[in-house]
Short mmCIF file of C-alpha atoms in Angstrom, two decimals:
data_model
loop_
_atom_site.label_atom_id
_atom_site.label_comp_id
_atom_site.label_asym_id
_atom_site.label_seq_id
_atom_site.Cartn_x
_atom_site.Cartn_y
_atom_site.Cartn_z
CA UNK C 19 0.00 0.00 0.00
CA UNK C 20 2.82 2.38 0.89
CA UNK C 21 4.54 1.80 -2.48
CA UNK C 22 1.29 2.35 -4.39
CA UNK C 23 0.60 5.57 -2.49
CA UNK C 24 4.13 6.84 -3.20
CA UNK C 25 3.70 6.07 -6.90
CA UNK C 26 0.31 7.79 -7.04
CA UNK C 27 1.73 10.82 -5.22
CA UNK C 28 4.59 11.09 -7.71
CA UNK C 29 2.14 10.83 -10.62
CA UNK C 30 0.02 13.63 -9.13
CA UNK C 31 3.13 15.78 -8.64
CA UNK C 32 4.17 15.30 -12.28
CA UNK C 33 0.69 16.18 -13.54
CA UNK C 34 0.60 19.25 -11.31
CA UNK C 35 3.97 20.42 -12.67
CA UNK C 36 2.74 19.90 -16.23
CA UNK C 37 -0.47 21.92 -15.78
CA UNK C 38 0.93 25.42 -16.40
CA UNK C 39 2.72 24.19 -19.52
CA UNK C 40 -0.47 22.58 -20.84
CA UNK C 41 -2.32 25.86 -20.25
CA UNK C 42 0.43 27.89 -21.92
CA UNK C 43 0.64 25.72 -25.04
CA UNK C 44 -3.05 24.96 -25.66
CA UNK C 45 -3.92 25.71 -29.32
CA UNK C 46 -0.25 26.37 -30.09
CA UNK C 47 1.57 24.67 -32.97
CA UNK C 48 4.66 22.60 -32.23
CA UNK C 49 6.72 21.32 -35.16
CA UNK C 50 8.75 18.18 -34.44
CA UNK C 51 11.54 16.86 -36.63
CA UNK C 52 11.53 13.10 -36.04
CA UNK C 53 14.69 11.14 -36.79
CA UNK C 54 17.67 9.25 -35.39
CA UNK C 55 17.38 6.40 -32.88
CA UNK C 56 13.81 7.42 -32.04
CA UNK C 57 12.81 6.19 -35.52
CA UNK C 58 14.41 2.74 -35.34
CA UNK C 59 14.21 1.57 -31.71
CA UNK C 60 10.80 -0.07 -31.10
CA UNK C 61 10.39 1.24 -27.53
CA UNK C 62 11.36 4.76 -28.58
CA UNK C 63 9.01 4.63 -31.59
CA UNK C 64 6.07 3.81 -29.34
CA UNK C 65 7.15 6.39 -26.77
CA UNK C 66 7.30 9.05 -29.51
CA UNK C 67 3.85 8.15 -30.83
CA UNK C 68 2.26 8.29 -27.34
CA UNK C 69 3.96 11.65 -26.67
CA UNK C 70 2.58 13.20 -29.87
CA UNK C 71 -0.93 11.81 -29.32
CA UNK C 72 -0.93 13.12 -25.73
CA UNK C 73 0.12 16.57 -26.96
CA UNK C 74 -2.86 16.53 -29.31
CA UNK C 75 -5.26 15.33 -26.61
CA UNK C 76 -4.31 18.18 -24.23
CA UNK C 77 -4.97 20.80 -26.91
CA UNK C 78 -1.67 21.33 -28.75
CA UNK C 79 -1.21 21.12 -32.52
CA UNK C 80 1.78 18.85 -33.25
CA UNK C 81 3.16 18.71 -36.81
CA UNK C 82 5.66 15.92 -37.53
CA UNK C 83 8.39 16.15 -40.19
CA UNK C 84 10.49 13.01 -40.55
CA UNK C 85 13.77 11.92 -42.06
CA UNK C 86 14.74 8.43 -43.21
CA UNK C 87 18.38 8.37 -44.33
CA UNK C 88 19.23 4.95 -42.84
CA UNK C 89 16.12 3.37 -44.35
CA UNK C 90 17.00 4.83 -47.77
CA UNK C 91 20.55 3.52 -47.45
CA UNK C 92 19.33 0.04 -46.50
CA UNK C 93 17.04 -0.27 -49.54
CA UNK C 94 19.68 1.08 -51.94
CA UNK C 95 22.11 -1.50 -50.58
CA UNK C 96 19.56 -4.30 -51.01
CA UNK C 97 19.00 -3.44 -54.68
CA UNK C 98 22.73 -3.12 -55.30
CA UNK C 99 22.75 0.63 -55.88
CA UNK C 100 26.00 2.37 -54.95
CA UNK C 101 25.65 5.47 -52.76
CA UNK C 102 27.98 8.44 -53.11
CA UNK C 103 28.12 11.37 -50.69
CA UNK C 104 29.43 14.87 -51.33
CA UNK C 105 29.83 17.20 -48.32
CA UNK C 106 27.63 14.81 -46.34
CA UNK C 107 24.81 14.83 -48.92
CA UNK C 108 23.66 11.84 -50.93
CA UNK C 109 24.17 12.17 -54.69
CA UNK C 110 20.66 11.52 -56.00
CA UNK C 111 20.21 10.48 -59.61
CA UNK C 112 16.81 9.60 -61.10
CA UNK C 113 16.91 6.00 -59.91
CA UNK C 114 17.99 6.98 -56.40
CA UNK C 115 15.25 9.62 -56.24
CA UNK C 116 12.66 6.95 -57.04
CA UNK C 117 13.93 4.94 -54.06
CA UNK C 118 14.00 8.04 -51.82
CA UNK C 119 10.41 8.91 -52.69
CA UNK C 120 9.25 5.33 -52.19
CA UNK C 121 10.95 5.04 -48.79
CA UNK C 122 10.15 8.52 -47.39
CA UNK C 123 6.71 9.07 -48.90
CA UNK C 124 5.62 5.45 -48.57
CA UNK C 125 7.33 3.08 -46.16
CA UNK C 126 8.54 5.49 -43.47
CA UNK C 127 5.69 8.01 -43.67
CA UNK C 128 2.92 5.42 -43.48
CA UNK C 129 4.60 3.51 -40.65
CA UNK C 130 4.62 6.71 -38.54
CA UNK C 131 0.99 7.44 -39.43
CA UNK C 132 0.00 3.88 -38.46
CA UNK C 133 1.85 4.14 -35.14
CA UNK C 134 0.15 7.42 -34.24
CA UNK C 135 -3.27 6.03 -35.18
CA UNK C 136 -2.69 2.84 -33.19
CA UNK C 137 -1.96 4.97 -30.13
CA UNK C 138 -5.27 6.82 -30.37
CA UNK C 139 -4.37 9.71 -32.63
CA UNK C 140 -5.72 10.74 -36.03
CA UNK C 141 -2.79 11.24 -38.37
CA UNK C 142 -2.51 11.84 -42.11
CA UNK C 143 0.70 11.39 -44.09
CA UNK C 144 1.77 13.62 -46.95
CA UNK C 145 4.83 14.79 -48.85
CA UNK C 146 5.69 18.29 -49.94
CA UNK C 147 4.08 17.45 -53.29
CA UNK C 148 0.60 17.17 -51.74
CA UNK C 149 -1.49 20.31 -51.99
CA UNK C 150 1.55 22.21 -53.27
CA UNK C 151 2.94 22.17 -49.72
CA UNK C 152 6.65 22.54 -50.54
CA UNK C 153 8.04 24.22 -53.62
CA UNK C 154 11.69 23.24 -54.03
CA UNK C 155 14.68 24.43 -55.98
CA UNK C 156 17.80 22.50 -56.86
CA UNK C 157 20.55 22.72 -54.24
CA UNK C 158 23.85 23.88 -55.71
CA UNK C 159 26.94 22.92 -53.76
CA UNK C 160 30.08 25.01 -54.04
CA UNK C 161 33.50 23.46 -53.66
CA UNK C 162 36.67 25.52 -53.42
CA UNK C 163 40.14 24.17 -54.04
CA UNK C 164 43.57 25.90 -54.16
CA UNK C 165 44.04 24.95 -57.82
CA UNK C 166 40.69 26.48 -58.81
CA UNK C 167 40.48 30.19 -59.56
CA UNK C 168 36.77 30.21 -58.66
CA UNK C 169 34.43 27.97 -56.67
CA UNK C 170 33.26 24.90 -58.54
CA UNK C 171 29.50 24.18 -58.65
CA UNK C 172 28.81 20.51 -57.98
CA UNK C 173 25.65 18.84 -59.29
CA UNK C 174 24.39 16.23 -56.82
CA UNK C 175 21.14 15.55 -58.65
CA UNK C 176 17.70 15.63 -57.05
CA UNK C 177 18.76 17.27 -53.80
CA UNK C 178 16.86 20.46 -53.10
CA UNK C 179 16.18 23.26 -50.70
CA UNK C 180 12.90 24.90 -49.73
CA UNK C 181 11.86 27.70 -52.07
CA UNK C 182 8.44 28.31 -50.49
CA UNK C 183 5.79 26.68 -48.29
CA UNK C 184 2.03 26.82 -48.87
CA UNK C 185 0.29 25.79 -45.65
CA UNK C 186 -3.24 25.53 -47.08
CA UNK C 187 -3.37 21.74 -46.75
CA UNK C 188 -1.77 21.87 -43.27
CA UNK C 189 -4.30 24.45 -42.08
CA UNK C 190 -7.13 22.17 -43.20
CA UNK C 191 -5.66 19.18 -41.33
CA UNK C 192 -4.98 21.14 -38.14
CA UNK C 193 -8.48 22.63 -38.16
CA UNK C 194 -9.80 19.08 -38.42
CA UNK C 195 -7.80 17.99 -35.34
CA UNK C 196 -5.56 15.78 -37.47
CA UNK C 197 -1.81 15.31 -36.94
CA UNK C 198 0.10 15.99 -40.20
CA UNK C 199 3.09 13.72 -40.86
CA UNK C 200 5.31 15.20 -43.58
CA UNK C 201 7.98 13.55 -45.73
CA UNK C 202 10.65 16.09 -46.80
CA UNK C 203 10.12 15.88 -50.55
CA UNK C 204 9.36 18.94 -52.68
CA UNK C 205 8.65 19.66 -56.31
CA UNK C 206 10.46 22.19 -58.48
CA UNK C 207 9.01 24.61 -61.02
CA UNK C 208 10.04 22.14 -63.73
CA UNK C 209 8.01 19.37 -62.05
CA UNK C 210 11.14 17.53 -60.87
CA UNK C 211 11.08 15.87 -57.45
CA UNK C 212 13.68 16.87 -54.83
CA UNK C 213 14.83 15.33 -51.57
CA UNK C 214 15.30 18.02 -48.90
CA UNK C 215 17.01 17.89 -45.53
CA UNK C 216 14.29 17.19 -42.93
CA UNK C 217 15.69 19.70 -40.40
CA UNK C 218 15.42 22.47 -43.00
CA UNK C 219 11.87 21.47 -43.94
CA UNK C 220 10.81 21.39 -40.28
CA UNK C 221 12.38 24.80 -39.71
CA UNK C 222 10.68 26.44 -42.69
CA UNK C 223 7.29 24.92 -41.84
CA UNK C 224 7.66 26.16 -38.26
CA UNK C 225 8.46 29.65 -39.60
CA UNK C 226 5.48 29.81 -41.95
CA UNK C 227 3.07 28.42 -39.32
CA UNK C 228 4.58 30.83 -36.73
CA UNK C 229 4.90 27.84 -34.43
CA UNK C 230 5.34 28.11 -30.69
CA UNK C 231 8.19 25.59 -30.78
CA UNK C 232 10.49 23.80 -33.21
CA UNK C 233 11.83 20.53 -31.76
CA UNK C 234 14.72 18.74 -33.49
CA UNK C 235 15.23 15.16 -32.24
CA UNK C 236 18.87 14.03 -32.37
CA UNK C 237 21.11 11.19 -31.19
CA UNK C 238 22.96 13.39 -28.71
CA UNK C 239 21.97 14.89 -25.39
CA UNK C 240 21.88 18.41 -26.80
CA UNK C 241 24.45 21.04 -27.65
CA UNK C 242 27.46 20.47 -25.40
CA UNK C 243 30.36 22.65 -24.30
CA UNK C 244 33.96 21.44 -24.52
CA UNK C 245 33.63 19.74 -21.14
CA UNK C 246 30.61 17.73 -22.28
CA UNK C 247 28.00 19.72 -20.35
CA UNK C 248 24.67 20.32 -22.10
CA UNK C 249 24.14 23.99 -22.92
CA UNK C 250 20.69 25.55 -22.81
CA UNK C 251 19.02 28.96 -22.59
CA UNK C 252 20.98 30.13 -25.65
CA UNK C 253 20.33 33.11 -27.91
CA UNK C 254 21.83 34.27 -31.22
CA UNK C 255 24.69 36.13 -29.55
CA UNK C 256 25.70 33.17 -27.38
CA UNK C 257 25.48 30.74 -30.29
CA UNK C 258 27.65 32.99 -32.48
CA UNK C 259 30.31 33.02 -29.76
CA UNK C 260 30.19 29.21 -29.50
CA UNK C 261 30.68 28.89 -33.27
CA UNK C 262 33.63 31.30 -33.16
CA UNK C 263 35.42 29.43 -30.36
CA UNK C 264 34.89 26.05 -32.08
CA UNK C 265 32.40 24.60 -29.58
CA UNK C 266 29.83 24.22 -32.37
CA UNK C 267 31.27 22.62 -35.48
CA UNK C 268 30.74 19.96 -38.15
CA UNK C 269 27.37 18.23 -38.39
CA UNK C 270 25.87 20.27 -35.54
CA UNK C 271 26.30 23.56 -37.44
CA UNK C 272 23.40 23.07 -39.92
CA UNK C 273 21.08 21.97 -37.11
CA UNK C 274 21.96 24.98 -34.98
CA UNK C 275 21.62 27.31 -37.98
CA UNK C 276 18.19 25.84 -38.71
CA UNK C 277 17.13 26.54 -35.10
CA UNK C 278 18.52 30.10 -35.23
CA UNK C 279 16.81 30.87 -38.54
CA UNK C 280 13.46 29.64 -37.20
CA UNK C 281 13.72 31.72 -34.03
CA UNK C 282 14.80 34.79 -36.00
CA UNK C 283 11.74 34.34 -38.26
CA UNK C 284 9.25 34.35 -35.39
CA UNK C 285 9.21 30.85 -33.88
CA UNK C 286 9.12 31.39 -30.10
CA UNK C 287 11.76 28.78 -29.26
CA UNK C 288 13.77 25.96 -30.80
CA UNK C 289 14.87 22.84 -28.96
CA UNK C 290 17.55 20.28 -29.78
CA UNK C 291 16.27 17.21 -27.95
CA UNK C 292 17.86 13.84 -27.15
CA UNK C 293 15.61 11.41 -29.02
CA UNK C 294 17.29 8.45 -27.28
CA UNK C 295 15.50 9.33 -24.03
CA UNK C 296 12.00 7.82 -23.67
CA UNK C 297 9.27 10.51 -23.57
CA UNK C 298 11.88 13.15 -24.44
CA UNK C 299 9.30 15.42 -26.09
CA UNK C 300 7.08 15.46 -23.01
CA UNK C 301 10.08 15.99 -20.74
CA UNK C 302 11.16 19.01 -22.78
CA UNK C 303 7.68 20.56 -22.95
CA UNK C 304 6.12 19.68 -19.61
CA UNK C 305 8.97 19.88 -17.09
CA UNK C 306 11.04 22.70 -15.66
CA UNK C 307 14.36 20.95 -16.40
CA UNK C 308 13.86 19.67 -19.96
CA UNK C 309 16.23 17.24 -21.69
CA UNK C 310 17.96 19.27 -24.37
CA UNK C 311 19.19 22.62 -25.60
CA UNK C 312 16.77 25.55 -25.69
CA UNK C 313 17.39 28.42 -28.12
CA UNK C 314 15.36 31.63 -27.94
CA UNK C 315 15.50 35.12 -29.35
#
């Protein structure tokens, strides 16, 4: 009896702590970039789905944007297609783009939709092609070398960036209390299909929707200083200093830049969240401590 009472008391305490956050974020839009371990570990997948459904049930408007790089790589390997990367980006010819669209818009997207629906939500999957959601343009990489007098433009195929976002279809889904699940694929003016970095898509959608929060799930505990401590409560000035002194570098730079751009464009806050922690989204939203790096204006 004593153990049960202690457990019930702790549950009541957690709910009480969450109440002001629920009140603050009711009817607010929260864009979540879903990727990393949270997409492949079965326990974390179910934890993520329950978190998102709970957010919806308490009055928030979650919008999910997902990646799928490992799943794309696995299928390309199975069909014997060689994968080449330039500056960390997959060279995407016509055949590879077909695989990317099949995996992101089909396999991965529908598995997330199914998981959310199985946990009591109402989710609808779409790509940037649906309803003209994402207009893309071809991404042009520049490569400089000492022997070159000018930067060389490298063509990596059907890799794009966001040109514009039309939220008409998202507005309809959110008004209908449906959770949108978006694959980061856009279409160019020429009708060509482009694969776009999911962080960038999530950031731009958060900007256009003027979201309360942008949450980027990662496989690390957040932005860390040189001693390994998680940094939080950052703003543009602090982040710039961390880039200058080398604390932020490499693969974390685009993610941080995405968060900064979103905040500068009107998103209230951006969060880099450890997706390896069960219920990480709820912990970041509903508790005083959080489990990641918070960036604000």
